[in-house]
Amino acid sequence: MTHPPTELLIDYLHGQLAPDEDAAIHAHLAECPTCREQHDAELHLSELLRAHARAQEREMPPQLAAQIRAAAAQRRPAQWQWFSLALRPIVAFPVAAAAALAIYFGFGAHGLHARSAGPATIDATYYLEDHLSLANSAAFAEGAVMPAVVATEQTGDGQP
Amino acid sequence: MAAPRKPFEPATPDQTAFLERALDQYGKATYNFAYRLTGNEADARDLTQDAFIRVYRAWRSFKPGTSFLSWIYRIVTNLHRDELRRRKGRYQEELPDDNEHQEYNGARPLATQPIDEYVESQFSEPVSKALAALSEEQRQIVLLADIEECSYQEIADIAGCSVGTVRSRLHRARGQLRKLVNRYMSASKT
């Protein structure tokens, strides 16, 4: 194996190589002092960083945990979360059903239901006028009420 | 050093209990990650608090069995990036005052091993300065790869980039870091 570049040694150090690549580098380091020295320099840097981090490690301030709990207890869901909650089936279906019933009964009380259902009411004067015209001895006299049956049989221009 | 990335199974559907378990198991690791990212206690506290509030609000979106630490690290990373954009400033290059050995509301550095104390006394300042001199993205990658010991794929998920980008950033960051540490160590000896 040729001398691996520093980048490959860094990947090897972090255990991020494929098994065959890892094995090849491992074998090469066993035989190449130059590359082993370069590897050890990278290892030393990693160890320095970890030792520094360990030395600097801190416990979480106790007041911080209490502040987080207090903030969470006061936290209300964001507006979008209320919207999300409202869209859940367990909430949305009953609300939609209630809205549909309200619309159904609400419009029905104002006549929509009445217009769309049941037979039309009978205008009694229509039949009285028709009967009167039929009983009239001068049915076609001027001013006489034209029977509805005759009126509907005329042509469009009104002529018999 | 790296916090264990065990699967996190919410034992209860209760939101508050979820937060309590998260604080108990991952509060310290998250706080330390935030501190290393920001470089000062005040920002670390704010960042940690904001992250856990996000966790509390988005608790239902966490997939049980996946790495909680990767999830909250991603939240911390995004919040920190947003804050930096908001401030439109650069990361402080000077050492923050609270980087020295002092009590801070009871949270003292935990160096207890002799070797760590030696490293702390000899190398702490050069390493801190070198990390502070890196770009935000480079520092984040180095923290996740070398201190948190995340895989490249985990880092890619946290940082929101490809594995190839993680690799190239880490290589550049380490090269930069090595030069800076040597420079600051040489300067501290003179």
Coordinates of C-alpha atoms in Angstrom, one line a residue, chain A residues 6-8 10-11 13-14 16 41-43 45-46 48-65 67-69 71-73 75 78 80-81 88, chain B residues 1 19-20 27-28 31-32 35-36 41 45 49 52-53 56-57 60 98-99 107 109-111 116 119-120 123-124 127-128 142 145-147 149 151-152 167 171 174 177-178:
Chain A
T6 CA -3.5 12.5 6.2
E7 CA -7.2 12.7 5.5
L8 CA -7.4 8.9 5.3
I10 CA -8.0 10.9 10.2
D11 CA -10.9 8.8 8.9
L13 CA -8.5 7.3 13.6
H14 CA -12.3 8.0 13.8
Q16 CA -15.0 5.6 9.7
A41 CA 0.4 13.2 15.7
E42 CA -3.3 13.1 14.8
L43 CA -4.0 10.8 17.7
L45 CA -4.4 16.1 18.8
S46 CA -7.6 14.0 19.5
L48 CA -5.6 16.7 23.7
L49 CA -9.1 17.8 22.7
R50 CA -10.7 15.0 24.9
A51 CA -8.5 15.8 27.9
H52 CA -9.3 19.5 27.6
A53 CA -13.0 18.7 27.3
R54 CA -12.8 16.4 30.4
A55 CA -11.0 19.0 32.4
Q56 CA -13.6 21.7 31.4
E57 CA -16.6 19.4 32.0
R58 CA -19.2 20.9 34.3
E59 CA -22.3 19.8 36.0
M60 CA -25.5 21.4 34.8
P61 CA -26.3 24.4 37.1
P62 CA -29.1 23.3 39.4
Q63 CA -31.0 26.6 38.9
L64 CA -31.0 25.9 35.1
A65 CA -33.0 22.7 35.4
Q67 CA -35.8 27.4 35.1
I68 CA -36.4 24.9 32.3
R69 CA -39.2 23.2 34.3
A71 CA -40.6 27.7 31.6
A72 CA -42.2 24.4 30.4
A73 CA -45.0 24.6 33.0
R75 CA -45.5 27.2 28.1
A78 CA -48.2 27.7 20.0
W80 CA -50.1 26.4 15.1
Q81 CA -50.3 23.7 17.7
R88 CA -57.1 15.9 15.0
Chain B
M1 CA -16.3 11.2 27.7
L19 CA -39.0 16.3 29.9
E20 CA -37.9 15.1 33.3
G27 CA -29.0 17.5 30.8
K28 CA -25.3 17.5 31.7
Y31 CA -25.2 21.7 28.8
N32 CA -21.5 20.8 28.1
Y35 CA -20.9 25.4 26.6
R36 CA -18.2 24.1 24.1
E41 CA -21.6 30.1 30.6
R45 CA -27.4 28.4 29.8
Q49 CA -32.9 26.1 28.2
F52 CA -35.1 21.7 26.3
I53 CA -38.1 23.9 25.8
Y56 CA -40.8 19.7 25.5
R57 CA -42.9 21.3 22.8
R60 CA -44.3 13.8 20.1
D98 CA -15.4 32.3 33.2
N99 CA -13.0 30.0 31.5
A107 CA -20.8 24.5 38.6
P109 CA -14.9 22.2 36.3
L110 CA -14.7 18.5 37.1
A111 CA -10.9 17.8 36.4
D116 CA -6.4 15.9 33.1
V119 CA -3.3 18.9 30.5
E120 CA -5.5 21.6 32.0
F123 CA -2.6 23.1 27.4
S124 CA -6.0 24.5 28.3
V127 CA -6.5 24.6 23.1
S128 CA -9.3 27.0 24.1
V142 CA -14.4 18.9 15.8
A145 CA -16.2 14.0 16.0
D146 CA -13.4 14.2 18.6
I147 CA -15.2 15.0 21.9
E149 CA -17.2 10.7 19.3
S151 CA -19.9 8.9 13.6
Y152 CA -19.7 10.9 10.3
R167 CA -15.3 14.6 6.1
H171 CA -9.9 17.4 7.7
R174 CA -8.0 19.6 12.3
L177 CA -6.4 23.4 14.8
R178 CA -3.0 21.7 14.8

